[in-house]
Amino acid sequence: MSLLFKVLLVLQLSFLLLSLTSTIASVAGEADVEAFEEIMSPYPRQPIKRPSRDRVAVQGVVYCKSCKYQGNDTLLDASPLPGAVVKLECNNTRKPITVEGVADKNGYFLIQAPKKVSTYGVHKCKVFAYSASLIWCQTRTDLNGGINGAALKYQKTSPKSLPFALYTVGPFAFDPTCQP
Ligand SMILES: *[C@@H]1O[C@H](CO)[C@@H](O)[C@H](O)[C@H]1NC(C)=O
Ligand SMILES: *[C@@H]1O[C@H](CO)[C@@H](O)[C@H](O)[C@H]1NC(C)=O
């Protein structure tokens, strides 16, 4: 074989490998690409300790405050606020991801974040108290970040049997419309 031919053959082979790699990379997910690169790498990589990438869910409770303590940052005599809407907002992607949750009859809500949001990026998320269903208890308060956004706090669960990592925010509160 001539030298030129050999060089051409090598170039062609490496091009083939390259296009194969990018095809697989675009088909597979990000995590799979990492695994694939690891296999393809001629040098064994040092294992990198990453935060785990579990699915994320966030829970909390929404209250309607008592007229006795209107304008005061307390949940004394407050009652659960069923139907209150809260929003989980995450800036993991170029366009923010927003998911709504609705409080049940106990004022409790649980929002499961979309797959794109993992424990790895949960610090880019906040939860907001958004709206209330009861007309006499409509005014948002910033208690625990209801207006400015609440950071998600990891909630240890035992036994760890949930299909997601559980976080907690709040409790949030709305102010009622009170008779003078
Ligand atoms: C608000 O809370 C503070 C501290 O507990 C208390 O001293 C004050 O009287 C409260 N104000 C109202 C309007 O209840
Ligand atoms: C996401 O980014 C926007 C624009 O910078 C910002 O207004 C918003 O508060 C951010 N949201 C969170 C949850 O950090």
PDB file of C-alpha atoms and ligand atoms in Angstrom:
ATOM      1  CA  MET A   1       0.000   0.000   0.000  1.00  0.00           C
ATOM      2  CA  SER A   2       1.226   3.451  -0.744  1.00  0.00           C
ATOM      3  CA  LEU A   3       1.711   5.821   2.156  1.00  0.00           C
ATOM      4  CA  LEU A   4      -0.913   8.196   0.771  1.00  0.00           C
ATOM      5  CA  PHE A   5      -3.461   5.415   0.638  1.00  0.00           C
ATOM      6  CA  LYS A   6      -2.730   4.443   4.235  1.00  0.00           C
ATOM      7  CA  VAL A   7      -3.119   8.012   5.421  1.00  0.00           C
ATOM      8  CA  LEU A   8      -6.397   8.328   3.558  1.00  0.00           C
ATOM      9  CA  LEU A   9      -7.667   5.101   5.079  1.00  0.00           C
ATOM     10  CA  VAL A  10      -6.824   6.250   8.602  1.00  0.00           C
ATOM     11  CA  LEU A  11      -8.504   9.598   8.017  1.00  0.00           C
ATOM     12  CA  GLN A  12     -11.597   7.912   6.667  1.00  0.00           C
ATOM     13  CA  LEU A  13     -11.775   5.533   9.610  1.00  0.00           C
ATOM     14  CA  SER A  14     -11.449   8.290  12.183  1.00  0.00           C
ATOM     15  CA  PHE A  15     -14.087  10.323  10.381  1.00  0.00           C
ATOM     16  CA  LEU A  16     -16.413   7.327  10.440  1.00  0.00           C
ATOM     17  CA  LEU A  17     -15.830   6.901  14.181  1.00  0.00           C
ATOM     18  CA  LEU A  18     -16.402  10.593  14.791  1.00  0.00           C
ATOM     19  CA  SER A  19     -19.712  10.696  12.973  1.00  0.00           C
ATOM     20  CA  LEU A  20     -20.775   7.500  14.693  1.00  0.00           C
ATOM     21  CA  THR A  21     -19.965   9.083  18.061  1.00  0.00           C
ATOM     22  CA  SER A  22     -21.952  12.218  17.363  1.00  0.00           C
ATOM     23  CA  THR A  23     -24.887  10.201  16.023  1.00  0.00           C
ATOM     24  CA  ILE A  24     -24.998   8.123  19.183  1.00  0.00           C
ATOM     25  CA  ALA A  25     -24.504  11.245  21.285  1.00  0.00           C
ATOM     26  CA  SER A  26     -27.472  12.999  19.717  1.00  0.00           C
ATOM     27  CA  VAL A  27     -29.669   9.943  20.095  1.00  0.00           C
ATOM     28  CA  ALA A  28     -28.715   9.149  23.663  1.00  0.00           C
ATOM     29  CA  GLY A  29     -29.365  11.339  26.670  1.00  0.00           C
ATOM     30  CA  GLU A  30     -26.739  13.416  28.403  1.00  0.00           C
ATOM     31  CA  ALA A  31     -25.981  10.788  31.033  1.00  0.00           C
ATOM     32  CA  ASP A  32     -25.614   8.073  28.400  1.00  0.00           C
ATOM     33  CA  VAL A  33     -23.186  10.239  26.475  1.00  0.00           C
ATOM     34  CA  GLU A  34     -21.021  10.520  29.558  1.00  0.00           C
ATOM     35  CA  ALA A  35     -21.036   6.774  29.975  1.00  0.00           C
ATOM     36  CA  PHE A  36     -20.306   6.320  26.290  1.00  0.00           C
ATOM     37  CA  GLU A  37     -17.380   8.741  26.393  1.00  0.00           C
ATOM     38  CA  GLU A  38     -16.026   6.891  29.362  1.00  0.00           C
ATOM     39  CA  ILE A  39     -16.074   3.604  27.464  1.00  0.00           C
ATOM     40  CA  MET A  40     -14.532   5.184  24.374  1.00  0.00           C
ATOM     41  CA  SER A  41     -11.810   7.000  26.292  1.00  0.00           C
ATOM     42  CA  PRO A  42      -8.387   5.366  25.971  1.00  0.00           C
ATOM     43  CA  TYR A  43      -7.517   6.514  29.488  1.00  0.00           C
ATOM     44  CA  PRO A  44      -9.535   5.335  32.456  1.00  0.00           C
ATOM     45  CA  ARG A  45     -11.183   8.395  33.961  1.00  0.00           C
ATOM     46  CA  GLN A  46     -11.008   9.193  37.629  1.00  0.00           C
ATOM     47  CA  PRO A  47     -14.436   8.547  39.057  1.00  0.00           C
ATOM     48  CA  ILE A  48     -16.017  11.961  39.548  1.00  0.00           C
ATOM     49  CA  LYS A  49     -18.194  12.325  42.643  1.00  0.00           C
ATOM     50  CA  ARG A  50     -21.366  13.981  41.449  1.00  0.00           C
ATOM     51  CA  PRO A  51     -24.496  14.902  43.384  1.00  0.00           C
ATOM     52  CA  SER A  52     -27.081  12.240  42.728  1.00  0.00           C
ATOM     53  CA  ARG A  53     -29.647  12.848  40.031  1.00  0.00           C
ATOM     54  CA  ASP A  54     -32.891  11.710  41.549  1.00  0.00           C
ATOM     55  CA  ARG A  55     -36.274  13.069  40.559  1.00  0.00           C
ATOM     56  CA  VAL A  56     -37.515  15.927  42.722  1.00  0.00           C
ATOM     57  CA  ALA A  57     -40.796  16.599  44.504  1.00  0.00           C
ATOM     58  CA  VAL A  58     -41.677  19.443  46.822  1.00  0.00           C
ATOM     59  CA  GLN A  59     -44.324  19.586  49.535  1.00  0.00           C
ATOM     60  CA  GLY A  60     -45.773  22.276  51.755  1.00  0.00           C
ATOM     61  CA  VAL A  61     -48.877  23.629  53.448  1.00  0.00           C
ATOM     62  CA  VAL A  62     -50.844  26.804  52.706  1.00  0.00           C
ATOM     63  CA  TYR A  63     -52.832  28.633  55.369  1.00  0.00           C
ATOM     64  CA  CYS A  64     -55.306  31.445  55.628  1.00  0.00           C
ATOM     65  CA  LYS A  65     -54.270  33.615  58.506  1.00  0.00           C
ATOM     66  CA  SER A  66     -56.545  34.613  61.339  1.00  0.00           C
ATOM     67  CA  CYS A  67     -58.088  38.093  61.300  1.00  0.00           C
ATOM     68  CA  LYS A  68     -56.755  38.504  64.818  1.00  0.00           C
ATOM     69  CA  TYR A  69     -53.214  38.603  63.476  1.00  0.00           C
ATOM     70  CA  GLN A  70     -53.707  40.351  60.147  1.00  0.00           C
ATOM     71  CA  GLY A  71     -50.473  41.880  58.925  1.00  0.00           C
ATOM     72  CA  ASN A  72     -48.486  39.981  61.525  1.00  0.00           C
ATOM     73  CA  ASP A  73     -46.088  37.218  60.566  1.00  0.00           C
ATOM     74  CA  THR A  74     -47.714  34.435  62.509  1.00  0.00           C
ATOM     75  CA  LEU A  75     -49.727  31.321  61.845  1.00  0.00           C
ATOM     76  CA  LEU A  76     -51.478  31.446  65.215  1.00  0.00           C
ATOM     77  CA  ASP A  77     -55.149  30.466  64.730  1.00  0.00           C
ATOM     78  CA  ALA A  78     -54.580  30.118  60.984  1.00  0.00           C
ATOM     79  CA  SER A  79     -56.615  27.555  59.037  1.00  0.00           C
ATOM     80  CA  PRO A  80     -55.678  25.411  56.016  1.00  0.00           C
ATOM     81  CA  LEU A  81     -56.436  26.999  52.656  1.00  0.00           C
ATOM     82  CA  PRO A  82     -57.798  24.367  50.271  1.00  0.00           C
ATOM     83  CA  GLY A  83     -57.484  25.091  46.543  1.00  0.00           C
ATOM     84  CA  ALA A  84     -54.594  27.520  46.946  1.00  0.00           C
ATOM     85  CA  VAL A  85     -52.302  27.447  43.928  1.00  0.00           C
ATOM     86  CA  VAL A  86     -48.529  27.369  44.349  1.00  0.00           C
ATOM     87  CA  LYS A  87     -45.922  27.472  41.618  1.00  0.00           C
ATOM     88  CA  LEU A  88     -42.625  25.704  41.358  1.00  0.00           C
ATOM     89  CA  GLU A  89     -40.245  27.630  39.114  1.00  0.00           C
ATOM     90  CA  CYS A  90     -36.854  26.339  38.020  1.00  0.00           C
ATOM     91  CA  ASN A  91     -34.224  28.089  35.957  1.00  0.00           C
ATOM     92  CA  ASN A  92     -32.428  24.930  34.885  1.00  0.00           C
ATOM     93  CA  THR A  93     -33.069  25.515  31.226  1.00  0.00           C
ATOM     94  CA  ARG A  94     -33.008  28.630  29.063  1.00  0.00           C
ATOM     95  CA  LYS A  95     -36.770  28.925  29.447  1.00  0.00           C
ATOM     96  CA  PRO A  96     -37.857  28.661  33.084  1.00  0.00           C
ATOM     97  CA  ILE A  97     -39.790  25.522  33.947  1.00  0.00           C
ATOM     98  CA  THR A  98     -43.013  26.191  35.847  1.00  0.00           C
ATOM     99  CA  VAL A  99     -45.267  23.625  37.463  1.00  0.00           C
ATOM    100  CA  GLU A 100     -48.392  24.411  39.442  1.00  0.00           C
ATOM    101  CA  GLY A 101     -49.654  22.604  42.489  1.00  0.00           C
ATOM    102  CA  VAL A 102     -52.991  22.883  44.260  1.00  0.00           C
ATOM    103  CA  ALA A 103     -53.496  22.566  48.003  1.00  0.00           C
ATOM    104  CA  ASP A 104     -55.889  19.832  49.107  1.00  0.00           C
ATOM    105  CA  LYS A 105     -58.500  20.131  51.868  1.00  0.00           C
ATOM    106  CA  ASN A 106     -55.734  20.186  54.469  1.00  0.00           C
ATOM    107  CA  GLY A 107     -53.861  22.933  52.659  1.00  0.00           C
ATOM    108  CA  TYR A 108     -51.226  20.373  51.693  1.00  0.00           C
ATOM    109  CA  PHE A 109     -49.609  20.284  48.258  1.00  0.00           C
ATOM    110  CA  LEU A 110     -47.100  18.007  46.596  1.00  0.00           C
ATOM    111  CA  ILE A 111     -45.555  18.964  43.268  1.00  0.00           C
ATOM    112  CA  GLN A 112     -43.494  16.543  41.257  1.00  0.00           C
ATOM    113  CA  ALA A 113     -40.944  18.405  39.177  1.00  0.00           C
ATOM    114  CA  PRO A 114     -40.491  17.404  35.541  1.00  0.00           C
ATOM    115  CA  LYS A 115     -37.688  14.997  34.670  1.00  0.00           C
ATOM    116  CA  LYS A 116     -35.408  17.843  33.563  1.00  0.00           C
ATOM    117  CA  VAL A 117     -35.176  19.002  37.171  1.00  0.00           C
ATOM    118  CA  SER A 118     -33.064  16.670  39.268  1.00  0.00           C
ATOM    119  CA  THR A 119     -31.474  16.972  42.696  1.00  0.00           C
ATOM    120  CA  TYR A 120     -28.451  18.154  40.738  1.00  0.00           C
ATOM    121  CA  GLY A 121     -30.177  21.419  39.744  1.00  0.00           C
ATOM    122  CA  VAL A 122     -32.718  21.854  42.509  1.00  0.00           C
ATOM    123  CA  HIS A 123     -30.909  24.929  43.876  1.00  0.00           C
ATOM    124  CA  LYS A 124     -32.159  26.744  40.773  1.00  0.00           C
ATOM    125  CA  CYS A 125     -35.769  26.253  41.861  1.00  0.00           C
ATOM    126  CA  LYS A 126     -38.094  28.307  44.012  1.00  0.00           C
ATOM    127  CA  VAL A 127     -41.699  27.910  45.083  1.00  0.00           C
ATOM    128  CA  PHE A 128     -44.188  30.788  45.207  1.00  0.00           C
ATOM    129  CA  ALA A 129     -47.633  31.144  46.729  1.00  0.00           C
ATOM    130  CA  TYR A 130     -49.629  32.121  43.650  1.00  0.00           C
ATOM    131  CA  SER A 131     -53.346  32.441  44.209  1.00  0.00           C
ATOM    132  CA  ALA A 132     -56.086  31.432  46.586  1.00  0.00           C
ATOM    133  CA  SER A 133     -59.485  30.006  45.745  1.00  0.00           C
ATOM    134  CA  LEU A 134     -61.394  31.601  48.611  1.00  0.00           C
ATOM    135  CA  ILE A 135     -62.486  35.168  47.853  1.00  0.00           C
ATOM    136  CA  TRP A 136     -62.206  36.211  51.485  1.00  0.00           C
ATOM    137  CA  CYS A 137     -58.599  35.067  51.743  1.00  0.00           C
ATOM    138  CA  GLN A 138     -56.790  36.339  48.666  1.00  0.00           C
ATOM    139  CA  THR A 139     -53.857  38.487  49.790  1.00  0.00           C
ATOM    140  CA  ARG A 140     -50.498  36.807  49.403  1.00  0.00           C
ATOM    141  CA  THR A 141     -47.971  37.239  52.185  1.00  0.00           C
ATOM    142  CA  ASP A 142     -44.217  36.778  52.010  1.00  0.00           C
ATOM    143  CA  LEU A 143     -44.248  34.473  55.015  1.00  0.00           C
ATOM    144  CA  ASN A 144     -41.446  31.952  54.381  1.00  0.00           C
ATOM    145  CA  GLY A 145     -40.886  33.409  50.920  1.00  0.00           C
ATOM    146  CA  GLY A 146     -44.430  33.119  49.569  1.00  0.00           C
ATOM    147  CA  ILE A 147     -43.956  36.213  47.384  1.00  0.00           C
ATOM    148  CA  ASN A 148     -40.199  36.427  46.850  1.00  0.00           C
ATOM    149  CA  GLY A 149     -39.788  32.692  46.417  1.00  0.00           C
ATOM    150  CA  ALA A 150     -38.881  29.917  48.809  1.00  0.00           C
ATOM    151  CA  ALA A 151     -35.781  27.792  48.382  1.00  0.00           C
ATOM    152  CA  LEU A 152     -36.364  24.047  48.561  1.00  0.00           C
ATOM    153  CA  LYS A 153     -35.137  22.345  51.721  1.00  0.00           C
ATOM    154  CA  TYR A 154     -34.252  18.681  51.552  1.00  0.00           C
ATOM    155  CA  GLN A 155     -36.554  16.525  53.617  1.00  0.00           C
ATOM    156  CA  LYS A 156     -35.104  13.297  54.920  1.00  0.00           C
ATOM    157  CA  THR A 157     -37.625  10.500  54.581  1.00  0.00           C
ATOM    158  CA  SER A 158     -37.393   7.193  56.349  1.00  0.00           C
ATOM    159  CA  PRO A 159     -37.495   4.656  54.990  1.00  0.00           C
ATOM    160  CA  LYS A 160     -36.310   6.154  51.730  1.00  0.00           C
ATOM    161  CA  SER A 161     -38.938   4.453  49.607  1.00  0.00           C
ATOM    162  CA  LEU A 162     -40.265   7.377  47.582  1.00  0.00           C
ATOM    163  CA  PRO A 163     -39.560   7.486  43.835  1.00  0.00           C
ATOM    164  CA  PHE A 164     -38.161  11.011  44.255  1.00  0.00           C
ATOM    165  CA  ALA A 165     -36.104  13.136  46.615  1.00  0.00           C
ATOM    166  CA  LEU A 166     -38.529  15.054  48.806  1.00  0.00           C
ATOM    167  CA  TYR A 167     -38.122  18.756  49.570  1.00  0.00           C
ATOM    168  CA  THR A 168     -40.179  21.085  51.742  1.00  0.00           C
ATOM    169  CA  VAL A 169     -41.099  24.782  51.547  1.00  0.00           C
ATOM    170  CA  GLY A 170     -43.310  27.060  53.599  1.00  0.00           C
ATOM    171  CA  PRO A 171     -45.684  27.017  55.263  1.00  0.00           C
ATOM    172  CA  PHE A 172     -47.177  29.791  53.139  1.00  0.00           C
ATOM    173  CA  ALA A 173     -49.993  32.088  54.197  1.00  0.00           C
ATOM    174  CA  PHE A 174     -52.611  34.373  52.694  1.00  0.00           C
ATOM    175  CA  ASP A 175     -54.198  37.273  54.533  1.00  0.00           C
ATOM    176  CA  PRO A 176     -57.982  37.296  54.876  1.00  0.00           C
ATOM    177  CA  THR A 177     -60.283  40.216  54.175  1.00  0.00           C
ATOM    178  CA  CYS A 178     -61.462  41.172  57.631  1.00  0.00           C
ATOM    179  CA  GLN A 179     -64.365  43.261  58.881  1.00  0.00           C
ATOM    180  CA  PRO A 180     -63.091  46.339  60.724  1.00  0.00           C
TER     181      PRO A 180
HETATM  182  C1  LIG B   1     -47.690  41.140  66.165  1.00  0.00           C
HETATM  183  O1  LIG B   1     -46.790  40.284  66.858  1.00  0.00           O
HETATM  184  C2  LIG B   1     -46.063  40.927  67.874  1.00  0.00           C
HETATM  185  C3  LIG B   1     -45.096  39.922  68.459  1.00  0.00           C
HETATM  186  O2  LIG B   1     -45.726  38.724  68.776  1.00  0.00           O
HETATM  187  C4  LIG B   1     -47.007  41.509  68.928  1.00  0.00           C
HETATM  188  O3  LIG B   1     -46.275  42.168  69.936  1.00  0.00           O
HETATM  189  C5  LIG B   1     -47.984  42.477  68.261  1.00  0.00           C
HETATM  190  O4  LIG B   1     -48.928  42.938  69.196  1.00  0.00           O
HETATM  191  C6  LIG B   1     -48.672  41.772  67.099  1.00  0.00           C
HETATM  192  N1  LIG B   1     -49.520  42.724  66.388  1.00  0.00           N
HETATM  193  C7  LIG B   1     -50.776  42.461  66.078  1.00  0.00           C
HETATM  194  C8  LIG B   1     -51.497  43.504  65.277  1.00  0.00           C
HETATM  195  O5  LIG B   1     -51.343  41.458  66.434  1.00  0.00           O
HETATM  196  C1  LIG B   2     -35.277  32.756  37.004  1.00  0.00           C
HETATM  197  O1  LIG B   2     -34.698  33.789  36.251  1.00  0.00           O
HETATM  198  C2  LIG B   2     -35.515  34.950  36.130  1.00  0.00           C
HETATM  199  C3  LIG B   2     -34.833  35.913  35.196  1.00  0.00           C
HETATM  200  O2  LIG B   2     -33.515  36.098  35.564  1.00  0.00           O
HETATM  201  C4  LIG B   2     -35.747  35.515  37.527  1.00  0.00           C
HETATM  202  O3  LIG B   2     -36.577  36.660  37.451  1.00  0.00           O
HETATM  203  C5  LIG B   2     -36.414  34.463  38.394  1.00  0.00           C
HETATM  204  O4  LIG B   2     -36.572  34.940  39.707  1.00  0.00           O
HETATM  205  C6  LIG B   2     -35.579  33.209  38.418  1.00  0.00           C
HETATM  206  N1  LIG B   2     -36.292  32.166  39.121  1.00  0.00           N
HETATM  207  C7  LIG B   2     -35.741  31.428  40.092  1.00  0.00           C
HETATM  208  C8  LIG B   2     -36.590  30.356  40.630  1.00  0.00           C
HETATM  209  O5  LIG B   2     -34.609  31.614  40.498  1.00  0.00           O
END
